[in-house]
PDB file of C-alpha atoms in Angstrom:
ATOM      1  CA  MET A   1      -1.276  25.389  -5.624  1.00  0.00           C
ATOM      2  CA  THR A   2      -1.764  21.843  -6.648  1.00  0.00           C
ATOM      3  CA  LYS A   3      -5.330  20.841  -5.641  1.00  0.00           C
ATOM      4  CA  VAL A   4      -5.073  16.972  -3.583  1.00  0.00           C
ATOM      5  CA  HIS A   5      -8.369  16.191  -3.315  1.00  0.00           C
ATOM      6  CA  PRO A   6     -10.718  17.484  -6.281  1.00  0.00           C
ATOM      7  CA  ASN A   7     -13.902  15.520  -4.558  1.00  0.00           C
ATOM      8  CA  MET A   8     -15.044  14.499  -1.499  1.00  0.00           C
ATOM      9  CA  VAL A   9     -18.118  12.049  -1.750  1.00  0.00           C
ATOM     10  CA  PRO A  10     -17.187   8.048  -2.515  1.00  0.00           C
ATOM     11  CA  ALA A  11     -18.180   6.876  -5.670  1.00  0.00           C
ATOM     12  CA  PRO A  12     -19.724   3.556  -5.836  1.00  0.00           C
ATOM     13  CA  GLY A  13     -17.748   0.939  -6.753  1.00  0.00           C
ATOM     14  CA  ALA A  14     -14.296   3.078  -6.745  1.00  0.00           C
ATOM     15  CA  VAL A  15     -12.268   0.141  -5.121  1.00  0.00           C
ATOM     16  CA  VAL A  16     -13.851  -2.657  -7.073  1.00  0.00           C
ATOM     17  CA  PHE A  17     -10.632  -4.391  -8.936  1.00  0.00           C
ATOM     18  CA  HIS A  18     -11.345  -7.846 -10.716  1.00  0.00           C
ATOM     19  CA  GLU A  19      -8.310  -9.649 -11.727  1.00  0.00           C
ATOM     20  CA  ALA A  20      -7.894  -9.927 -15.663  1.00  0.00           C
ATOM     21  CA  SER A  21      -9.271 -13.336 -16.777  1.00  0.00           C
ATOM     22  CA  SER A  22      -6.932 -13.503 -19.917  1.00  0.00           C
ATOM     23  CA  ILE A  23      -3.621 -11.302 -21.558  1.00  0.00           C
ATOM     24  CA  ALA A  24      -6.544  -9.891 -24.199  1.00  0.00           C
ATOM     25  CA  GLU A  25      -8.702  -8.659 -21.620  1.00  0.00           C
ATOM     26  CA  ARG A  26      -5.541  -7.090 -20.084  1.00  0.00           C
ATOM     27  CA  ALA A  27      -4.571  -5.606 -23.022  1.00  0.00           C
ATOM     28  CA  GLU A  28      -7.878  -3.420 -23.197  1.00  0.00           C
ATOM     29  CA  GLU A  29      -7.799  -2.208 -19.590  1.00  0.00           C
ATOM     30  CA  ALA A  30      -6.204   0.595 -18.423  1.00  0.00           C
ATOM     31  CA  PRO A  31      -3.766   0.985 -15.528  1.00  0.00           C
ATOM     32  CA  THR A  32      -5.449   2.313 -12.284  1.00  0.00           C
ATOM     33  CA  THR A  33      -4.040   5.917 -11.012  1.00  0.00           C
ATOM     34  CA  LEU A  34      -4.264   6.604  -7.794  1.00  0.00           C
ATOM     35  CA  THR A  35      -3.351   9.830  -5.845  1.00  0.00           C
ATOM     36  CA  VAL A  36      -1.553   9.068  -1.867  1.00  0.00           C
ATOM     37  CA  TRP A  37      -1.866  11.939   0.000  1.00  0.00           C
ATOM     38  CA  ARG A  38       0.047  11.450   3.699  1.00  0.00           C
ATOM     39  CA  LYS A  39      -3.035  12.351   5.651  1.00  0.00           C
ATOM     40  CA  SER A  40      -5.888  11.418   7.490  1.00  0.00           C
ATOM     41  CA  LEU A  41      -9.272  13.638   6.995  1.00  0.00           C
ATOM     42  CA  LEU A  42      -9.444  12.747  10.832  1.00  0.00           C
ATOM     43  CA  PHE A  43      -8.666  15.221  13.612  1.00  0.00           C
ATOM     44  CA  ASP A  44      -5.851  13.690  15.737  1.00  0.00           C
ATOM     45  CA  CYS A  45      -4.935  11.076  13.389  1.00  0.00           C
ATOM     46  CA  LYS A  46      -1.685  10.075  11.364  1.00  0.00           C
ATOM     47  CA  GLY A  47      -2.709   7.922   8.225  1.00  0.00           C
ATOM     48  CA  PHE A  48      -3.465   8.047   4.050  1.00  0.00           C
ATOM     49  CA  THR A  49      -6.405   9.779   2.586  1.00  0.00           C
ATOM     50  CA  VAL A  50      -6.347   8.055  -1.386  1.00  0.00           C
ATOM     51  CA  PHE A  51      -8.293   9.502  -4.379  1.00  0.00           C
ATOM     52  CA  ASP A  52      -8.937   7.856  -7.732  1.00  0.00           C
ATOM     53  CA  ALA A  53      -8.513   9.695 -11.066  1.00  0.00           C
ATOM     54  CA  LYS A  54     -11.465  11.372 -11.189  1.00  0.00           C
ATOM     55  CA  GLY A  55     -10.798  12.671  -7.726  1.00  0.00           C
ATOM     56  CA  ASN A  56     -13.030  10.487  -5.402  1.00  0.00           C
ATOM     57  CA  LEU A  57     -12.029   9.133  -2.513  1.00  0.00           C
ATOM     58  CA  ALA A  58     -10.758   5.337  -2.234  1.00  0.00           C
ATOM     59  CA  TYR A  59      -9.083   4.340   0.302  1.00  0.00           C
ATOM     60  CA  ARG A  60      -8.149   5.696   3.460  1.00  0.00           C
ATOM     61  CA  VAL A  61      -5.913   4.533   6.938  1.00  0.00           C
ATOM     62  CA  ASP A  62      -6.519   6.258  10.108  1.00  0.00           C
ATOM     63  CA  SER A  63      -4.334   5.580  12.962  1.00  0.00           C
ATOM     64  CA  TYR A  64      -4.383   7.570  16.360  1.00  0.00           C
ATOM     65  CA  ALA A  65      -1.564   9.416  17.514  1.00  0.00           C
ATOM     66  CA  SER A  66      -1.761   7.265  20.792  1.00  0.00           C
ATOM     67  CA  GLU A  67      -0.953   4.001  18.745  1.00  0.00           C
ATOM     68  CA  THR A  68       2.003   2.239  18.142  1.00  0.00           C
ATOM     69  CA  GLY A  69       1.247   1.808  14.299  1.00  0.00           C
ATOM     70  CA  ASP A  70       2.490  -1.999  14.679  1.00  0.00           C
ATOM     71  CA  GLU A  71      -1.003  -2.640  13.615  1.00  0.00           C
ATOM     72  CA  VAL A  72      -2.701  -0.848  10.126  1.00  0.00           C
ATOM     73  CA  VAL A  73      -6.157  -1.279   8.754  1.00  0.00           C
ATOM     74  CA  LEU A  74      -6.198  -0.326   4.959  1.00  0.00           C
ATOM     75  CA  MET A  75     -10.159   0.914   4.048  1.00  0.00           C
ATOM     76  CA  ASP A  76     -12.053   1.756   1.224  1.00  0.00           C
ATOM     77  CA  ALA A  77     -14.302   4.770   0.559  1.00  0.00           C
ATOM     78  CA  ALA A  78     -16.979   3.109   2.635  1.00  0.00           C
ATOM     79  CA  GLY A  79     -14.913   2.287   5.679  1.00  0.00           C
ATOM     80  CA  ARG A  80     -15.130  -1.270   4.830  1.00  0.00           C
ATOM     81  CA  PRO A  81     -11.390  -2.941   5.772  1.00  0.00           C
ATOM     82  CA  ALA A  82      -9.814  -4.302   2.673  1.00  0.00           C
ATOM     83  CA  PHE A  83      -6.517  -5.206   4.223  1.00  0.00           C
ATOM     84  CA  THR A  84      -4.412  -5.382   7.663  1.00  0.00           C
ATOM     85  CA  VAL A  85      -1.187  -4.743   7.598  1.00  0.00           C
ATOM     86  CA  ARG A  86       0.522  -6.191  10.986  1.00  0.00           C
ATOM     87  CA  ARG A  87       4.347  -6.325  11.925  1.00  0.00           C
ATOM     88  CA  LYS A  88       5.572  -9.607  12.383  1.00  0.00           C
ATOM     89  CA  TRP A  89       8.123  -9.335  15.566  1.00  0.00           C
ATOM     90  CA  PHE A  90      11.394 -12.039  15.583  1.00  0.00           C
ATOM     91  CA  SER A  91      11.373 -12.790  12.629  1.00  0.00           C
ATOM     92  CA  LEU A  92      14.649 -14.621  11.196  1.00  0.00           C
ATOM     93  CA  GLN A  93      14.343 -12.904   8.077  1.00  0.00           C
ATOM     94  CA  GLY A  94      14.788  -9.274   9.166  1.00  0.00           C
ATOM     95  CA  GLU A  95      11.911  -7.008   9.101  1.00  0.00           C
ATOM     96  CA  GLN A  96       8.705  -8.524   8.014  1.00  0.00           C
ATOM     97  CA  TRP A  97       5.093  -6.776   7.767  1.00  0.00           C
ATOM     98  CA  LEU A  98       2.235  -9.701   7.543  1.00  0.00           C
ATOM     99  CA  VAL A  99      -0.891  -8.811   4.864  1.00  0.00           C
ATOM    100  CA  PHE A 100      -3.980  -9.677   5.875  1.00  0.00           C
ATOM    101  CA  ALA A 101      -7.407  -9.782   4.267  1.00  0.00           C
ATOM    102  CA  GLY A 102     -10.190  -7.900   6.023  1.00  0.00           C
ATOM    103  CA  GLU A 103      -9.543  -7.613   9.531  1.00  0.00           C
ATOM    104  CA  GLU A 104      -8.950 -11.622   9.982  1.00  0.00           C
ATOM    105  CA  THR A 105      -5.442 -11.534  11.847  1.00  0.00           C
ATOM    106  CA  ARG A 106      -5.055 -15.426  12.078  1.00  0.00           C
ATOM    107  CA  ARG A 107      -3.881 -16.323   8.310  1.00  0.00           C
ATOM    108  CA  PRO A 108      -2.163 -13.532   6.449  1.00  0.00           C
ATOM    109  CA  VAL A 109      -2.063 -13.631   2.622  1.00  0.00           C
ATOM    110  CA  TYR A 110       1.074 -11.986   1.998  1.00  0.00           C
ATOM    111  CA  ALA A 111       4.673 -10.962   3.773  1.00  0.00           C
ATOM    112  CA  VAL A 112       6.191  -8.104   2.665  1.00  0.00           C
ATOM    113  CA  ARG A 113      10.031  -8.683   3.953  1.00  0.00           C
ATOM    114  CA  ARG A 114      12.842  -5.705   4.173  1.00  0.00           C
ATOM    115  CA  SER A 115      15.539  -6.345   1.456  1.00  0.00           C
ATOM    116  CA  GLY A 116      19.017  -5.055   1.423  1.00  0.00           C
ATOM    117  CA  ARG A 117      20.811  -7.225  -1.347  1.00  0.00           C
ATOM    118  CA  GLY A 118      21.163  -4.343  -4.741  1.00  0.00           C
ATOM    119  CA  LYS A 119      18.539  -2.580  -6.050  1.00  0.00           C
ATOM    120  CA  THR A 120      15.443  -4.639  -4.475  1.00  0.00           C
ATOM    121  CA  MET A 121      14.294  -2.942  -1.217  1.00  0.00           C
ATOM    122  CA  ALA A 122      11.560  -5.471  -0.537  1.00  0.00           C
ATOM    123  CA  HIS A 123      10.480  -9.074  -1.449  1.00  0.00           C
ATOM    124  CA  VAL A 124       5.850  -9.365  -1.488  1.00  0.00           C
ATOM    125  CA  THR A 125       5.780 -13.376  -0.916  1.00  0.00           C
ATOM    126  CA  ALA A 126       2.414 -15.369  -1.002  1.00  0.00           C
ATOM    127  CA  CYS A 127       1.867 -16.839   2.463  1.00  0.00           C
ATOM    128  CA  ALA A 128       1.240 -20.651   2.545  1.00  0.00           C
ATOM    129  CA  GLY A 129      -2.360 -21.806   3.080  1.00  0.00           C
ATOM    130  CA  ALA A 130      -3.815 -18.740   1.332  1.00  0.00           C
ATOM    131  CA  SER A 131      -6.846 -19.640  -0.058  1.00  0.00           C
ATOM    132  CA  SER A 132      -5.762 -19.503  -3.551  1.00  0.00           C
ATOM    133  CA  PRO A 133      -2.746 -19.555  -4.927  1.00  0.00           C
ATOM    134  CA  SER A 134      -0.727 -15.929  -5.475  1.00  0.00           C
ATOM    135  CA  PRO A 135       2.402 -14.650  -7.034  1.00  0.00           C
ATOM    136  CA  SER A 136       5.354 -13.020  -5.572  1.00  0.00           C
ATOM    137  CA  TYR A 137       6.601  -9.646  -6.357  1.00  0.00           C
ATOM    138  CA  GLU A 138       9.925  -7.839  -5.742  1.00  0.00           C
ATOM    139  CA  VAL A 139       9.942  -4.057  -4.803  1.00  0.00           C
ATOM    140  CA  GLU A 140      12.876  -1.810  -6.394  1.00  0.00           C
ATOM    141  CA  GLY A 141      13.621   1.672  -5.528  1.00  0.00           C
ATOM    142  CA  SER A 142      13.497   4.340  -3.345  1.00  0.00           C
ATOM    143  CA  TYR A 143      10.154   4.802  -1.136  1.00  0.00           C
ATOM    144  CA  ALA A 144      12.098   7.962   0.668  1.00  0.00           C
ATOM    145  CA  ARG A 145      12.327   9.588  -3.056  1.00  0.00           C
ATOM    146  CA  ARG A 146       8.503   8.306  -3.908  1.00  0.00           C
ATOM    147  CA  CYS A 147      10.199   6.354  -7.218  1.00  0.00           C
ATOM    148  CA  CYS A 148       9.801   2.485  -6.716  1.00  0.00           C
ATOM    149  CA  VAL A 149       8.055  -0.231  -9.023  1.00  0.00           C
ATOM    150  CA  VAL A 150       6.743  -3.731  -8.146  1.00  0.00           C
ATOM    151  CA  TYR A 151       7.548  -6.738 -10.423  1.00  0.00           C
ATOM    152  CA  ASP A 152       6.233  -9.955 -10.653  1.00  0.00           C
ATOM    153  CA  ALA A 153       7.715 -13.557 -10.812  1.00  0.00           C
ATOM    154  CA  GLU A 154       8.658 -12.611 -15.094  1.00  0.00           C
ATOM    155  CA  ARG A 155       9.806  -9.265 -14.223  1.00  0.00           C
ATOM    156  CA  ARG A 156       6.713  -7.287 -15.376  1.00  0.00           C
ATOM    157  CA  ALA A 157       5.977  -3.860 -13.466  1.00  0.00           C
ATOM    158  CA  VAL A 158       2.729  -4.361 -12.198  1.00  0.00           C
ATOM    159  CA  ALA A 159       2.620  -0.986  -9.796  1.00  0.00           C
ATOM    160  CA  GLU A 160       4.943   1.833  -9.326  1.00  0.00           C
ATOM    161  CA  VAL A 161       5.113   4.443  -7.464  1.00  0.00           C
ATOM    162  CA  ARG A 162       5.962   7.805  -8.747  1.00  0.00           C
ATOM    163  CA  PRO A 163       6.451  11.577  -7.081  1.00  0.00           C
ATOM    164  CA  LYS A 164       3.803  14.409  -7.672  1.00  0.00           C
ATOM    165  CA  GLU A 165       5.487  17.220  -9.116  1.00  0.00           C
ATOM    166  CA  VAL A 166       5.525  20.435  -7.228  1.00  0.00           C
ATOM    167  CA  VAL A 167       3.601  19.124  -3.858  1.00  0.00           C
ATOM    168  CA  GLY A 168       7.316  17.279  -2.592  1.00  0.00           C
ATOM    169  CA  THR A 169       6.879  13.602  -0.940  1.00  0.00           C
ATOM    170  CA  ASP A 170       3.553  13.767   1.228  1.00  0.00           C
ATOM    171  CA  VAL A 171       1.517  13.300  -2.045  1.00  0.00           C
ATOM    172  CA  PHE A 172       2.674  10.904  -4.889  1.00  0.00           C
ATOM    173  CA  ARG A 173       0.806   8.838  -7.505  1.00  0.00           C
ATOM    174  CA  LEU A 174       0.064   4.962  -7.220  1.00  0.00           C
ATOM    175  CA  VAL A 175      -0.265   3.529 -10.973  1.00  0.00           C
ATOM    176  CA  VAL A 176      -1.611  -0.545 -10.427  1.00  0.00           C
ATOM    177  CA  GLN A 177      -1.802  -2.452 -13.821  1.00  0.00           C
ATOM    178  CA  PRO A 178      -4.817  -4.325 -14.534  1.00  0.00           C
ATOM    179  CA  GLY A 179      -4.690  -8.257 -13.351  1.00  0.00           C
ATOM    180  CA  VAL A 180      -3.586  -6.655  -9.874  1.00  0.00           C
ATOM    181  CA  GLY A 181      -5.412  -5.522  -7.239  1.00  0.00           C
ATOM    182  CA  ALA A 182      -5.423  -1.585  -6.114  1.00  0.00           C
ATOM    183  CA  SER A 183      -6.091  -2.716  -2.345  1.00  0.00           C
ATOM    184  CA  LEU A 184      -3.500  -4.972  -2.309  1.00  0.00           C
ATOM    185  CA  ALA A 185      -0.926  -2.823  -4.366  1.00  0.00           C
ATOM    186  CA  MET A 186      -1.973  -0.001  -1.571  1.00  0.00           C
ATOM    187  CA  ALA A 187      -1.350  -2.492   1.346  1.00  0.00           C
ATOM    188  CA  VAL A 188       2.273  -3.023  -0.059  1.00  0.00           C
ATOM    189  CA  VAL A 189       2.693   0.783   0.309  1.00  0.00           C
ATOM    190  CA  VAL A 190       1.687   0.778   3.636  1.00  0.00           C
ATOM    191  CA  ALA A 191       4.367  -1.467   4.533  1.00  0.00           C
ATOM    192  CA  LEU A 192       6.634  -0.184   2.771  1.00  0.00           C
ATOM    193  CA  GLU A 193       5.709   3.400   4.551  1.00  0.00           C
ATOM    194  CA  GLN A 194       6.519   1.427   7.938  1.00  0.00           C
ATOM    195  CA  MET A 195       9.603   0.005   6.998  1.00  0.00           C
ATOM    196  CA  PHE A 196      11.420   2.915   4.809  1.00  0.00           C
ATOM    197  CA  ALA A 197       9.783   6.421   5.802  1.00  0.00           C
ATOM    198  CA  ARG A 198      12.276   7.855   8.360  1.00  0.00           C
ATOM    199  CA  PRO A 199      10.367   8.843  10.355  1.00  0.00           C
ATOM    200  CA  SER A 200       7.134   6.516   9.704  1.00  0.00           C
ATOM    201  CA  LEU A 201       3.858   8.418   9.086  1.00  0.00           C
ATOM    202  CA  LEU A 202       2.187   5.706  11.116  1.00  0.00           C
ATOM    203  CA  ARG A 203       4.684   4.568  13.471  1.00  0.00           C
ATOM    204  CA  SER A 204       5.723   5.366  16.809  1.00  0.00           C
ATOM    205  CA  TRP A 205       9.594   4.711  16.948  1.00  0.00           C
ATOM    206  CA  SER A 206       9.553   5.402  20.483  1.00  0.00           C
ATOM    207  CA  THR A 207       8.085   1.623  20.933  1.00  0.00           C
TER     208      THR A 207
END
């Protein structure tokens, strides 16, 4: 049986990914590969447990069964909030989830909006008023099959969700290219889970 979580001791700095300062630096860096397990390690919780390439805990999402899942916090290995993903109600642009830095929920940094046009399943757009200019992205493919790609404005693949052999759809890989924060890529995965998984692991559809 495939081993999902080889090590359980968080590695110091396991989730610190800096932006590349030049094309040459990006070329020298290797992609970040994460293994995503659609399971919380806490009792009576739903969520994600994410491991780095060495098997160390990198991220986690823990949502109690009693919660609606309309707001989800992505935490690093030490339990510090990396991003908060919250549903935007009454959006004229269709289903939309806002991504906030840390636990701050006043000024979103990105909006992930569901798309029904062609191959594009979602748009990831930088929000006005963000502290620094940020690129926007498009997501193509099928999250249900754990096979989708995130493209930047120049049509470069910057992140990819890939199925993991044998173990089904509850365990998959997230491959993030240099220059893109792995925590942001994981926050986008959380939003895709909310929009496209049926039933969603984190969201109560009875509410």
